[in-house]
Coordinates of C-alpha atoms in Angstrom, one line a residue:
M92 CA -88.3 1.7 -29.1
S93 CA -90.4 4.8 -28.6
T94 CA -91.3 7.1 -31.5
P95 CA -89.2 10.3 -31.6
I96 CA -91.2 13.4 -30.5
D97 CA -90.9 16.2 -33.0
L98 CA -91.2 19.7 -31.6
P99 CA -90.9 23.1 -33.1
R100 CA -87.4 24.5 -32.7
W101 CA -88.5 27.2 -30.2
A102 CA -90.2 24.5 -28.0
D103 CA -87.1 22.3 -28.1
V104 CA -84.8 25.1 -27.2
I105 CA -86.9 27.1 -24.8
L106 CA -90.0 25.2 -23.5
V107 CA -88.3 21.9 -22.7
P108 CA -85.4 23.4 -20.7
A109 CA -87.9 25.7 -18.9
L110 CA -90.1 22.8 -17.9
S111 CA -86.9 20.9 -16.7
V112 CA -85.8 23.9 -14.6
A113 CA -89.3 24.4 -13.2
A114 CA -89.5 20.8 -12.1
A115 CA -86.1 20.9 -10.6
F116 CA -86.9 23.9 -8.5
A117 CA -90.1 22.3 -7.4
V118 CA -88.3 19.2 -6.2
A119 CA -85.8 21.5 -4.5
G120 CA -88.6 23.4 -2.9
L121 CA -89.9 20.1 -1.4
V122 CA -86.4 19.4 0.0
V123 CA -86.2 22.8 1.6
A124 CA -89.6 22.4 3.1
G125 CA -88.7 19.0 4.4
I126 CA -85.9 20.5 6.5
G127 CA -88.3 23.0 7.9
E128 CA -87.4 26.1 5.9
D129 CA -89.7 28.3 3.7
P130 CA -89.0 27.4 0.0
F131 CA -90.4 30.7 -1.2
M132 CA -88.2 32.7 1.1
A133 CA -85.2 30.6 -0.1
T134 CA -86.1 31.3 -3.7
R135 CA -86.3 35.0 -2.9
L136 CA -83.0 35.0 -1.2
L137 CA -81.4 32.9 -4.1
I138 CA -82.6 35.5 -6.7
A139 CA -81.8 38.5 -4.6
G140 CA -78.4 37.2 -3.8
S141 CA -77.5 36.8 -7.4
L142 CA -79.5 39.5 -9.3
G143 CA -80.7 41.9 -6.6
S144 CA -77.6 44.1 -6.4
V145 CA -74.9 45.3 -8.7
E146 CA -72.3 43.3 -6.7
G147 CA -74.4 40.2 -7.0
V148 CA -74.8 40.6 -10.7
G149 CA -71.0 41.0 -11.1
F150 CA -70.3 37.7 -9.2
T151 CA -73.1 36.0 -11.3
L152 CA -71.7 37.1 -14.5
Y153 CA -68.2 36.0 -13.4
Y154 CA -69.4 32.5 -12.9
T155 CA -71.5 32.7 -16.1
T156 CA -68.3 33.5 -18.1
N157 CA -66.7 30.3 -17.0
F158 CA -69.8 28.2 -17.8
I159 CA -70.1 29.8 -21.2
F160 CA -66.7 28.7 -22.2
T161 CA -67.0 25.2 -20.9
G162 CA -70.5 24.9 -22.2
L163 CA -69.4 25.9 -25.7
A164 CA -66.6 23.4 -25.5
V165 CA -69.0 20.5 -24.8
A166 CA -71.6 21.9 -27.3
L167 CA -69.2 22.1 -30.3
A168 CA -67.9 18.6 -29.8
Y169 CA -71.5 17.4 -29.4
H170 CA -72.4 18.7 -32.9
A171 CA -69.6 16.3 -34.2
G172 CA -71.3 13.4 -32.3
L173 CA -68.7 13.5 -29.5
F174 CA -69.2 13.7 -25.8
N175 CA -66.2 15.7 -24.5
I176 CA -66.1 15.5 -20.7
G177 CA -62.5 16.6 -20.7
G178 CA -63.1 20.3 -20.4
E179 CA -61.6 20.3 -16.9
G180 CA -58.3 19.0 -18.2
Q181 CA -58.3 21.1 -21.2
A182 CA -58.8 24.2 -19.2
T183 CA -56.1 23.1 -16.8
V184 CA -53.5 22.7 -19.5
A185 CA -54.7 25.9 -21.1
G186 CA -53.9 27.6 -17.8
I187 CA -50.3 26.3 -18.1
G188 CA -50.1 27.9 -21.5
A189 CA -51.5 31.2 -20.3
A190 CA -49.1 31.2 -17.3
L191 CA -46.0 30.5 -19.4
V192 CA -46.8 33.4 -21.7
C193 CA -47.6 35.8 -18.8
L194 CA -44.6 34.8 -16.7
Y195 CA -41.9 34.6 -19.4
A196 CA -43.1 37.0 -22.1
D197 CA -43.8 39.9 -19.7
F198 CA -41.3 42.1 -21.6
L199 CA -44.1 42.6 -24.1
P200 CA -46.4 45.6 -23.7
G201 CA -49.8 44.9 -22.5
V202 CA -51.5 45.4 -25.8
L203 CA -49.5 42.4 -27.0
L204 CA -49.1 40.4 -23.9
I205 CA -52.8 40.0 -23.1
P206 CA -53.7 38.7 -26.6
A207 CA -50.6 36.4 -26.5
G208 CA -51.7 35.0 -23.1
I209 CA -55.2 34.4 -24.5
L210 CA -53.7 32.7 -27.6
G211 CA -51.4 30.7 -25.4
A212 CA -54.3 29.3 -23.3
A213 CA -56.3 28.5 -26.5
A214 CA -53.3 26.8 -28.1
F215 CA -52.5 24.6 -25.1
G216 CA -56.2 23.8 -24.5
A217 CA -56.6 23.0 -28.3
L218 CA -53.6 20.6 -28.1
W219 CA -55.1 18.8 -25.1
G220 CA -58.3 18.4 -27.0
F221 CA -56.6 17.4 -30.2
V222 CA -54.9 14.3 -28.8
P223 CA -58.1 12.5 -27.6
G224 CA -59.7 13.5 -31.0
Y225 CA -56.8 12.0 -32.9
L226 CA -56.9 8.8 -30.7
Q227 CA -60.6 8.3 -31.6
A228 CA -60.2 9.2 -35.2
R229 CA -57.1 7.2 -36.0
R230 CA -56.8 4.6 -33.2
G231 CA -60.5 3.9 -32.4
S232 CA -60.1 5.0 -28.7
H233 CA -63.5 6.1 -27.2
I234 CA -63.5 9.8 -26.6
V235 CA -65.2 9.5 -23.2
I236 CA -62.5 7.3 -21.8
T237 CA -59.6 9.3 -23.2
T238 CA -61.0 12.6 -22.0
I239 CA -61.4 11.2 -18.5
M240 CA -57.8 9.9 -18.6
F241 CA -56.6 13.3 -19.8
N242 CA -58.3 15.1 -16.9
F243 CA -56.1 13.1 -14.5
L244 CA -53.0 13.6 -16.6
A245 CA -53.6 17.3 -16.7
A246 CA -54.1 17.5 -12.9
T247 CA -50.8 15.5 -12.4
L248 CA -49.0 17.8 -15.0
I249 CA -50.0 21.0 -13.3
V250 CA -48.9 19.7 -9.9
Y251 CA -45.5 18.7 -11.2
L252 CA -44.9 22.0 -13.0
V253 CA -46.1 24.3 -10.2
V254 CA -44.3 22.4 -7.4
N255 CA -41.0 21.7 -9.2
V256 CA -40.6 24.0 -12.1
I257 CA -42.4 27.3 -12.3
G258 CA -44.0 27.7 -8.9
E259 CA -42.8 29.8 -6.0
R260 CA -40.7 28.0 -3.5
G261 CA -42.7 26.8 -0.5
V262 CA -46.2 27.5 -2.0
T263 CA -48.3 25.8 -4.6
E264 CA -48.6 28.7 -7.0
T265 CA -46.4 30.9 -9.3
R266 CA -45.4 34.4 -8.7
A267 CA -47.9 37.0 -9.7
F268 CA -48.3 38.1 -13.3
A269 CA -47.1 41.5 -14.4
R270 CA -49.7 44.2 -14.0
H271 CA -50.0 44.7 -17.8
A272 CA -50.7 40.9 -18.2
V273 CA -54.0 41.3 -16.3
I274 CA -57.4 41.6 -18.0
P275 CA -59.1 44.7 -16.4
Y276 CA -61.9 44.4 -14.0
V277 CA -65.3 45.9 -15.1
H278 CA -65.7 47.8 -11.9
E279 CA -62.2 49.4 -12.4
A280 CA -63.3 50.6 -15.8
L281 CA -66.6 51.9 -14.5
R282 CA -64.8 53.9 -11.7
A283 CA -62.3 55.2 -14.3
L284 CA -65.4 56.7 -16.1
G285 CA -66.6 58.2 -12.9
I286 CA -69.3 55.5 -12.3
A287 CA -69.4 54.1 -8.7
A288 CA -69.3 50.3 -8.8
P289 CA -68.8 47.7 -6.1
T290 CA -65.9 45.3 -6.4
S291 CA -66.5 42.1 -8.0
P292 CA -64.4 39.5 -10.0
L293 CA -66.3 40.3 -13.3
N294 CA -63.7 41.3 -15.9
F295 CA -63.7 41.9 -19.6
T296 CA -63.3 38.2 -20.3
F297 CA -67.1 38.1 -20.2
L298 CA -67.1 40.0 -23.5
L299 CA -64.7 37.5 -24.9
A300 CA -67.1 34.7 -23.9
L301 CA -70.0 36.4 -25.7
A302 CA -67.8 36.8 -28.7
A303 CA -66.8 33.1 -28.6
A304 CA -70.6 32.2 -28.5
A305 CA -71.2 34.4 -31.5
G306 CA -68.2 32.8 -33.3
V307 CA -69.4 29.2 -32.5
W308 CA -72.9 30.1 -33.9
A309 CA -71.4 31.4 -37.1
L310 CA -69.1 28.4 -37.4
V311 CA -71.7 25.7 -36.7
Y312 CA -74.6 27.2 -38.6
R313 CA -73.2 29.5 -41.2
S314 CA -70.0 27.9 -42.5
R315 CA -69.0 25.0 -44.6
L316 CA -66.8 23.6 -41.8
G317 CA -69.7 23.8 -39.4
Y318 CA -72.0 22.0 -41.9
A319 CA -69.4 19.3 -42.2
I320 CA -69.1 18.9 -38.4
R321 CA -72.9 18.6 -38.0
T322 CA -73.1 16.1 -40.9
V323 CA -70.5 13.9 -39.3
G324 CA -72.4 14.1 -36.0
A325 CA -75.8 13.3 -37.6
N326 CA -74.6 10.5 -40.0
P327 CA -71.0 9.6 -40.5
S328 CA -71.9 7.3 -43.4
A329 CA -73.7 10.1 -45.2
A330 CA -70.7 12.3 -44.5
V331 CA -68.4 9.9 -46.2
Y332 CA -70.7 9.6 -49.2
A333 CA -70.7 13.5 -49.5
G334 CA -66.8 13.4 -49.5
I335 CA -66.4 14.6 -45.8
S336 CA -63.7 12.9 -43.8
P337 CA -65.2 11.9 -40.3
A338 CA -61.8 11.4 -38.8
R339 CA -60.7 14.9 -39.9
M340 CA -63.9 16.5 -38.5
I341 CA -63.5 14.7 -35.2
M342 CA -60.0 16.0 -34.8
V343 CA -61.0 19.6 -35.8
A344 CA -64.0 19.5 -33.5
M345 CA -62.0 18.4 -30.5
T346 CA -59.3 20.9 -31.2
L347 CA -61.7 23.8 -31.3
S348 CA -63.4 22.4 -28.3
G349 CA -60.2 22.4 -26.2
A350 CA -59.5 25.9 -27.4
L351 CA -62.8 27.1 -26.1
A352 CA -62.3 25.4 -22.7
G353 CA -59.1 27.5 -22.5
G354 CA -61.3 30.6 -22.0
L355 CA -61.9 29.3 -18.4
A356 CA -58.2 29.6 -17.7
V357 CA -58.2 33.1 -19.2
N358 CA -61.1 34.3 -17.0
E359 CA -59.6 32.7 -13.8
L360 CA -55.9 33.3 -14.1
M361 CA -55.6 36.5 -16.3
G362 CA -58.8 38.1 -15.1
V363 CA -59.1 37.1 -11.3
Q364 CA -56.2 35.1 -9.8
H365 CA -53.4 36.8 -11.6
R366 CA -51.1 33.7 -11.1
L367 CA -51.2 30.0 -11.8
L368 CA -52.4 27.9 -8.9
L369 CA -53.6 24.4 -8.4
E370 CA -57.3 23.4 -8.9
F371 CA -58.2 26.8 -10.3
T372 CA -60.8 25.1 -12.5
S373 CA -62.9 24.2 -9.5
G374 CA -65.1 21.8 -11.3
Y375 CA -66.3 24.4 -13.9
G376 CA -65.4 22.1 -16.7
F377 CA -67.8 19.4 -15.5
V378 CA -70.6 22.0 -15.0
G379 CA -70.1 22.8 -18.6
I380 CA -71.6 19.4 -19.5
A381 CA -74.8 20.3 -17.8
V382 CA -74.7 23.8 -19.4
A383 CA -74.4 22.3 -22.9
L384 CA -77.3 19.8 -22.2
M385 CA -79.5 22.5 -20.9
G386 CA -78.7 24.8 -23.8
R387 CA -79.4 22.1 -26.3
A388 CA -75.8 22.6 -27.7
H389 CA -76.9 25.9 -29.2
P390 CA -74.7 28.9 -28.4
A391 CA -77.7 31.1 -27.3
G392 CA -79.0 28.2 -25.2
V393 CA -75.6 27.8 -23.7
I394 CA -75.5 31.5 -22.7
F395 CA -78.8 31.3 -20.9
A396 CA -78.0 28.0 -19.2
A397 CA -74.7 29.4 -18.1
L398 CA -76.5 32.4 -16.5
L399 CA -78.9 29.9 -14.7
F400 CA -76.0 28.1 -13.3
G401 CA -74.2 31.4 -12.4
V402 CA -77.3 32.4 -10.5
L403 CA -77.3 29.1 -8.7
Y404 CA -73.6 29.5 -7.7
Q405 CA -73.8 33.1 -6.5
G406 CA -77.3 32.9 -5.1
G407 CA -76.5 29.7 -3.4
A408 CA -73.6 31.2 -1.6
E409 CA -75.8 34.0 -0.3
L410 CA -78.6 31.5 0.5
A411 CA -76.2 29.4 2.5
F412 CA -75.1 32.4 4.5
D413 CA -78.6 33.7 5.2
M414 CA -80.2 30.4 5.8
P415 CA -77.5 28.2 7.5
A416 CA -79.8 25.1 7.4
I417 CA -79.4 25.2 3.6
T418 CA -75.8 24.3 3.0
R419 CA -73.8 24.8 -0.1
D420 CA -74.1 21.1 -0.7
M421 CA -77.8 21.4 -1.1
V422 CA -77.4 24.0 -3.8
V423 CA -75.1 21.5 -5.6
V424 CA -77.9 19.0 -5.3
I425 CA -80.3 21.5 -7.0
G426 CA -77.9 21.7 -9.9
G427 CA -77.7 17.9 -10.0
V428 CA -81.4 17.6 -10.1
I429 CA -81.4 20.1 -13.1
V430 CA -78.9 17.9 -14.9
L431 CA -81.1 14.8 -14.1
F432 CA -84.2 16.4 -15.5
A433 CA -82.4 17.9 -18.5
G434 CA -80.6 14.8 -19.4
A435 CA -81.9 11.4 -18.2
L436 CA -85.6 12.5 -17.9
E437 CA -85.5 14.7 -21.0
G438 CA -88.0 12.5 -22.8
L439 CA -90.6 13.1 -20.0
F440 CA -90.5 16.8 -20.5
R441 CA -90.5 16.5 -24.3
R442 CA -93.8 14.6 -24.0
L443 CA -95.2 17.3 -21.7
A444 CA -94.0 20.0 -24.0
A445 CA -95.5 18.3 -27.0
R446 CA -98.9 18.1 -25.3
L447 CA -98.7 21.8 -24.3
V448 CA -97.8 22.8 -27.9
A449 CA -100.7 20.7 -29.2
L450 CA -103.1 22.4 -26.7
G451 CA -101.8 25.8 -27.7
T452 CA -102.0 25.1 -31.4
G453 CA -105.6 23.7 -31.0
F454 CA -106.6 26.8 -29.0
V455 CA -105.2 29.1 -31.6
A456 CA -106.8 27.3 -34.5
A457 CA -110.3 27.4 -32.6
W458 CA -109.9 31.1 -31.9
R459 CA -109.2 31.8 -35.5
V460 CA -112.2 29.8 -36.6
R461 CA -114.4 31.6 -34.1
T462 CA -113.1 35.0 -35.2
A463 CA -113.7 34.1 -38.9
E464 CA -117.2 33.1 -38.1
E465 CA -117.9 36.3 -36.1
G466 CA -116.4 38.4 -38.9

């Protein structure tokens, strides 16, 4: 067994992911060059399509919102020693909860209906996260297996409800939500203030995602509950010795994780689609796993990793349009390479980071000695 590599916190959170991303883009550049395209031009188009215009930024932040919620869901469970890959199913069921509130409680004014829809999504997502947590804590079922199964169960449940119960006849979606159940778009708010802004799907759920990240940080690092969750994740035996119930913390962590995944449903259904439709999650729940890995399960890291994947999603769409030889699937491959480097090959980049930190420390020490001698 290799000796664990100790790194400063900043190097673990910033330097290692940066090296992983740089290596992934280098490999992607070789692939692009291999098909006869200019990798530097492709990179320029990728960045310009995602960050080079107000419209592009709007789309990028819209994707980022989804990835923040799903990344936080995975990260919180990870602190409890759990690998929650059920974000897709939890977001799906959360969408059912949000839709039920928006469709059948639309007699409420918007100031109540929108918060109620958000709470409905969080509650249904929390329930879908609690059950696998309970099964592991009380019945010994492995969280990975149960969350995989619950993804398929959620997909089946939403099909049944939309087709047979709450959907419009002849289509696989519900009727549109009431206007006052819709979370406002950012461009509409800017136009109301007299600021010209291009249309984009970015809505004020983005602010909710940032607030959720701040809340997760406060919970994990500044609360007794967060300390108990991290203790269980680090050493369940020590947690028991300290009077902490691992079973209880597992259920609490998975419940909160499912509630966070529900933010994806809020952004997609109440912010953009304005109705419940099949497959609205579009795989964002699975991308959240990569986001949490890239962000080292830290809320700040999750935000930056989510932004990176937002850039890839939006910039990749523009790149596929401007360079038809580079298909959308190739952009997915780039994301896959990032996941590979950030996960399976993390040890390689930790060693490289350790060497860079050592070189930097040695250089600084030598510079200080020389400065002292000259002084």
